[in-house]
Short mmCIF file of N, CA and C in Angstrom, two decimals:
data_model
loop_
_atom_site.label_atom_id
_atom_site.label_comp_id
_atom_site.label_asym_id
_atom_site.label_seq_id
_atom_site.Cartn_x
_atom_site.Cartn_y
_atom_site.Cartn_z
N MET A 232 -219.80 -63.73 32.35
CA MET A 232 -220.64 -63.18 33.35
C MET A 232 -221.46 -64.84 33.88
N SER A 233 -221.69 -64.85 34.86
CA SER A 233 -223.20 -65.84 34.80
C SER A 233 -224.07 -65.30 35.14
N ASP A 234 -224.79 -66.16 35.14
CA ASP A 234 -226.59 -65.47 35.43
C ASP A 234 -226.80 -64.98 36.57
N ASP A 235 -226.55 -65.82 37.89
CA ASP A 235 -226.14 -64.80 38.92
C ASP A 235 -225.60 -63.16 39.09
N ASP A 236 -224.11 -63.35 38.51
CA ASP A 236 -223.44 -62.20 38.44
C ASP A 236 -223.88 -61.29 37.98
N LEU A 237 -225.76 -61.54 36.55
CA LEU A 237 -225.91 -60.53 36.40
C LEU A 237 -227.52 -60.05 36.90
N ARG A 238 -227.60 -60.96 37.25
CA ARG A 238 -228.17 -60.94 38.47
C ARG A 238 -228.25 -59.78 39.73
N LYS A 239 -227.37 -59.72 39.81
CA LYS A 239 -226.71 -58.66 41.40
C LYS A 239 -226.14 -57.99 40.42
N LEU A 240 -226.05 -57.26 39.16
CA LEU A 240 -226.07 -55.89 38.22
C LEU A 240 -226.52 -55.79 38.09
N ARG A 241 -227.70 -56.85 38.10
CA ARG A 241 -229.81 -55.55 37.38
C ARG A 241 -229.64 -55.21 38.66
N ALA A 242 -229.41 -55.92 39.92
CA ALA A 242 -229.74 -54.79 41.07
C ALA A 242 -229.09 -54.00 41.64
N GLN A 243 -228.45 -54.62 42.19
CA GLN A 243 -226.84 -52.89 41.84
C GLN A 243 -228.38 -52.02 41.07
N ALA A 244 -228.35 -51.86 39.61
CA ALA A 244 -228.18 -50.64 38.88
C ALA A 244 -229.41 -50.63 39.08
N ALA A 245 -230.86 -51.14 39.28
CA ALA A 245 -231.93 -51.49 39.85
C ALA A 245 -232.25 -50.18 41.48
N ASP A 246 -230.92 -50.58 42.67
CA ASP A 246 -230.81 -49.82 43.50
C ASP A 246 -229.70 -47.77 42.96
N GLY A 247 -230.35 -48.17 41.41
CA GLY A 247 -229.24 -46.35 41.40
C GLY A 247 -227.42 -46.51 41.80
N ASP A 248 -226.82 -47.81 40.83
CA ASP A 248 -225.43 -48.04 41.00
C ASP A 248 -225.89 -47.70 39.58
N GLN A 249 -224.83 -45.94 39.10
CA GLN A 249 -224.52 -46.18 37.83
C GLN A 249 -223.81 -46.57 36.97
N ASP A 250 -222.66 -47.44 38.15
CA ASP A 250 -221.63 -48.16 37.52
C ASP A 250 -221.85 -49.54 37.20
N ALA A 251 -223.21 -49.71 37.73
CA ALA A 251 -223.74 -51.09 36.88
C ALA A 251 -224.34 -50.87 36.16
N VAL A 252 -224.78 -49.50 35.67
CA VAL A 252 -225.83 -49.31 34.75
C VAL A 252 -224.34 -49.86 33.37
N ASP A 253 -223.71 -48.82 33.84
CA ASP A 253 -222.46 -48.74 32.56
C ASP A 253 -222.15 -50.05 32.16
N GLN A 254 -221.49 -50.50 33.89
CA GLN A 254 -221.25 -51.88 32.95
C GLN A 254 -222.33 -52.93 31.82
N LEU A 255 -223.32 -52.93 33.02
CA LEU A 255 -225.47 -53.55 31.43
C LEU A 255 -224.61 -52.69 29.79
N VAL A 256 -225.24 -51.67 30.81
CA VAL A 256 -225.02 -51.12 28.99
C VAL A 256 -223.66 -52.01 27.88
N GLU A 257 -222.74 -52.25 28.50
CA GLU A 257 -221.46 -52.80 27.93
C GLU A 257 -221.23 -54.00 27.83
N LEU A 258 -222.52 -54.44 28.48
CA LEU A 258 -222.58 -56.08 27.34
C LEU A 258 -223.63 -56.66 27.14
N ALA A 259 -224.69 -56.16 27.00
CA ALA A 259 -225.39 -55.85 26.90
C ALA A 259 -225.26 -55.34 25.21
N GLY A 260 -224.42 -54.57 24.39
CA GLY A 260 -223.57 -53.64 23.92
C GLY A 260 -223.70 -55.19 22.98
N GLU A 261 -222.46 -55.78 24.18
CA GLU A 261 -221.38 -57.32 23.06
C GLU A 261 -222.28 -57.76 22.70
N ARG A 262 -223.28 -58.13 23.51
CA ARG A 262 -224.31 -58.55 23.46
C ARG A 262 -225.39 -58.39 22.00
N GLY A 263 -225.41 -57.82 21.81
CA GLY A 263 -226.40 -57.75 20.80
C GLY A 263 -226.99 -57.13 21.13
N ASP A 264 -227.72 -57.34 22.75
CA ASP A 264 -228.99 -57.61 23.27
C ASP A 264 -229.46 -55.99 23.13
N PHE A 265 -231.03 -56.09 22.72
CA PHE A 265 -231.89 -55.40 22.27
C PHE A 265 -232.86 -55.52 23.44
N ASP A 266 -232.70 -56.45 24.70
CA ASP A 266 -234.40 -56.07 25.34
C ASP A 266 -233.35 -55.32 26.37
N GLU A 267 -232.57 -56.18 26.39
CA GLU A 267 -231.73 -55.88 27.97
C GLU A 267 -231.48 -54.12 27.49
N LEU A 268 -230.93 -53.74 25.73
CA LEU A 268 -230.46 -51.88 26.35
C LEU A 268 -231.71 -50.74 26.41
N ARG A 269 -232.50 -51.82 25.28
CA ARG A 269 -234.49 -51.31 26.04
C ARG A 269 -234.69 -50.85 26.60
N ARG A 270 -234.69 -51.98 27.84
CA ARG A 270 -235.12 -52.02 29.33
C ARG A 270 -233.77 -50.76 29.84
N LEU A 271 -233.06 -50.31 29.59
CA LEU A 271 -231.95 -49.84 30.28
C LEU A 271 -232.37 -48.37 29.26
N ALA A 272 -232.47 -48.52 28.23
CA ALA A 272 -232.95 -47.10 27.49
C ALA A 272 -234.61 -46.53 28.51
N ASP A 273 -235.45 -47.46 28.70
CA ASP A 273 -236.37 -46.82 29.05
C ASP A 273 -236.43 -46.44 30.93
N GLU A 274 -235.80 -47.14 30.89
CA GLU A 274 -234.81 -46.66 32.45
C GLU A 274 -233.82 -44.99 32.44
N GLY A 275 -234.19 -44.38 31.12
CA GLY A 275 -233.19 -43.79 31.48
C GLY A 275 -232.06 -43.74 30.92
N SER A 276 -231.49 -44.06 30.63
CA SER A 276 -230.04 -44.47 30.31
C SER A 276 -229.86 -44.07 28.50
N SER A 277 -229.36 -43.11 28.97
CA SER A 277 -228.61 -42.01 27.50
C SER A 277 -227.91 -42.77 26.63
N ASP A 278 -226.47 -43.37 27.43
CA ASP A 278 -226.07 -44.41 26.87
C ASP A 278 -226.06 -45.69 25.92
N ALA A 279 -227.55 -46.69 26.62
CA ALA A 279 -228.29 -47.63 25.95
C ALA A 279 -229.21 -47.19 24.45
N VAL A 280 -228.91 -45.65 24.93
CA VAL A 280 -229.87 -45.71 23.82
C VAL A 280 -228.95 -44.92 22.88
N ASP A 281 -227.88 -44.88 23.01
CA ASP A 281 -226.38 -44.20 22.27
C ASP A 281 -226.30 -45.84 21.06
N VAL A 282 -225.60 -46.71 21.87
CA VAL A 282 -225.71 -48.37 21.50
C VAL A 282 -226.43 -48.49 20.73
N LEU A 283 -228.34 -48.59 21.19
CA LEU A 283 -228.94 -48.42 20.40
C LEU A 283 -229.25 -48.44 19.28
N VAL A 284 -228.58 -47.28 18.76
CA VAL A 284 -228.46 -47.00 17.86
C VAL A 284 -228.21 -46.55 17.36
N GLU A 285 -226.27 -47.07 17.34
CA GLU A 285 -225.64 -47.79 16.65
C GLU A 285 -225.41 -49.37 16.10
N LEU A 286 -225.76 -49.70 16.34
CA LEU A 286 -226.00 -51.27 16.34
C LEU A 286 -227.38 -51.59 15.63
N ALA A 287 -228.41 -50.21 15.85
CA ALA A 287 -229.36 -50.79 14.71
C ALA A 287 -228.83 -50.65 13.63
N GLY A 288 -228.35 -48.62 13.48
CA GLY A 288 -227.20 -48.32 12.12
C GLY A 288 -226.53 -49.41 11.67
N GLU A 289 -226.06 -50.14 12.48
CA GLU A 289 -225.10 -50.78 11.97
C GLU A 289 -226.05 -52.50 11.39
N ARG A 290 -227.17 -52.28 11.79
CA ARG A 290 -227.60 -53.96 11.18
C ARG A 290 -228.72 -53.03 10.33
N GLY A 291 -228.59 -51.96 10.06
CA GLY A 291 -230.05 -51.70 9.01
C GLY A 291 -231.22 -51.66 9.59
N ASP A 292 -232.06 -51.28 10.65
CA ASP A 292 -232.78 -51.85 11.56
C ASP A 292 -233.74 -50.55 12.04
N LYS A 293 -234.62 -50.45 10.63
CA LYS A 293 -234.74 -48.93 11.08
C LYS A 293 -236.05 -49.34 11.40
N ASP A 294 -237.09 -49.89 11.56
CA ASP A 294 -237.61 -50.29 13.15
C ASP A 294 -237.75 -49.81 13.76
N GLU A 295 -236.16 -50.50 13.82
CA GLU A 295 -235.28 -50.16 16.35
C GLU A 295 -234.80 -48.17 15.50
N LEU A 296 -234.52 -47.57 14.44
CA LEU A 296 -233.93 -46.34 14.65
C LEU A 296 -235.39 -45.79 14.93
N ARG A 297 -236.39 -45.54 14.09
CA ARG A 297 -237.48 -44.78 14.19
C ARG A 297 -238.97 -45.28 16.35
N ARG A 298 -238.14 -46.00 16.41
CA ARG A 298 -239.00 -46.21 17.39
C ARG A 298 -238.28 -45.25 18.29
N LEU A 299 -236.81 -45.05 18.40
CA LEU A 299 -236.00 -44.44 18.67
C LEU A 299 -235.99 -43.18 18.76
N ALA A 300 -237.00 -43.33 17.64
CA ALA A 300 -236.32 -41.48 16.99
C ALA A 300 -237.77 -40.32 17.31
N GLU A 301 -238.43 -41.34 17.70
CA GLU A 301 -240.20 -41.25 18.60
C GLU A 301 -240.13 -40.84 19.19
N ALA A 302 -239.60 -41.80 20.04
CA ALA A 302 -239.53 -41.39 21.59
C ALA A 302 -238.09 -40.36 22.48
N GLY A 303 -237.87 -39.33 21.37
CA GLY A 303 -236.28 -38.34 21.48
C GLY A 303 -235.21 -37.73 20.38
N SER A 304 -234.50 -40.08 20.42
CA SER A 304 -234.06 -39.29 19.77
C SER A 304 -233.30 -39.10 18.37
N SER A 305 -232.81 -37.45 18.38
CA SER A 305 -232.01 -37.24 17.83
C SER A 305 -231.17 -38.18 16.86
N ASP A 306 -230.15 -38.55 17.02
CA ASP A 306 -229.43 -39.65 16.54
C ASP A 306 -229.96 -40.09 16.15
N ALA A 307 -230.66 -41.41 16.45
CA ALA A 307 -231.48 -42.85 15.11
C ALA A 307 -232.00 -41.81 14.74
N ALA A 308 -233.03 -40.48 14.31
CA ALA A 308 -233.44 -39.55 13.24
C ALA A 308 -232.76 -39.68 12.28
N ASP A 309 -231.65 -38.80 12.24
CA ASP A 309 -230.54 -38.72 12.10
C ASP A 309 -229.94 -40.03 10.43
N VAL A 310 -229.06 -41.35 12.16
CA VAL A 310 -228.93 -41.82 11.11
C VAL A 310 -231.08 -43.27 9.84
N LEU A 311 -231.37 -42.64 10.90
CA LEU A 311 -232.35 -42.96 10.11
C LEU A 311 -232.77 -42.56 9.25
N ALA A 312 -232.68 -41.16 8.09
CA ALA A 312 -232.76 -40.52 7.46
C ALA A 312 -231.74 -41.17 7.10
N GLU A 313 -230.54 -41.12 7.52
CA GLU A 313 -228.90 -41.34 5.93
C GLU A 313 -228.92 -42.62 5.62
N LEU A 314 -229.64 -43.80 6.12
CA LEU A 314 -229.94 -44.90 4.71
C LEU A 314 -231.62 -44.77 4.71
N GLU A 315 -232.47 -44.54 4.92
CA GLU A 315 -233.24 -43.70 3.30
C GLU A 315 -232.74 -43.52 2.86
N ASP A 316 -232.23 -42.02 2.55
CA ASP A 316 -231.28 -41.20 1.72
C ASP A 316 -230.42 -42.19 0.60
N SER A 317 -229.31 -43.51 2.13
CA SER A 317 -228.79 -43.86 0.65
C SER A 317 -229.74 -45.24 -0.06
N GLU A 318 -231.01 -45.29 -0.33
CA GLU A 318 -231.42 -46.12 -0.74
C GLU A 318 -231.68 -45.94 -2.14
#
């Protein structure tokens, strides 16, 4: 996807196009783009939160999981607890 296509998709998402949000979440997840996923999560995308939890869990990123848990993600809290229990 070109930078121009990505800009257009972000503009569509900002205008409330849920399909565009879903595409952005999928693309960001594939790229492991935590910044994009955080932005989308902060804008209310629960799918972005889910992908962040998954990626952070795979990487063992306790700081990210803690941040997500503190923001209210019970899934992040569960994954964080599992990681800490396995140590």
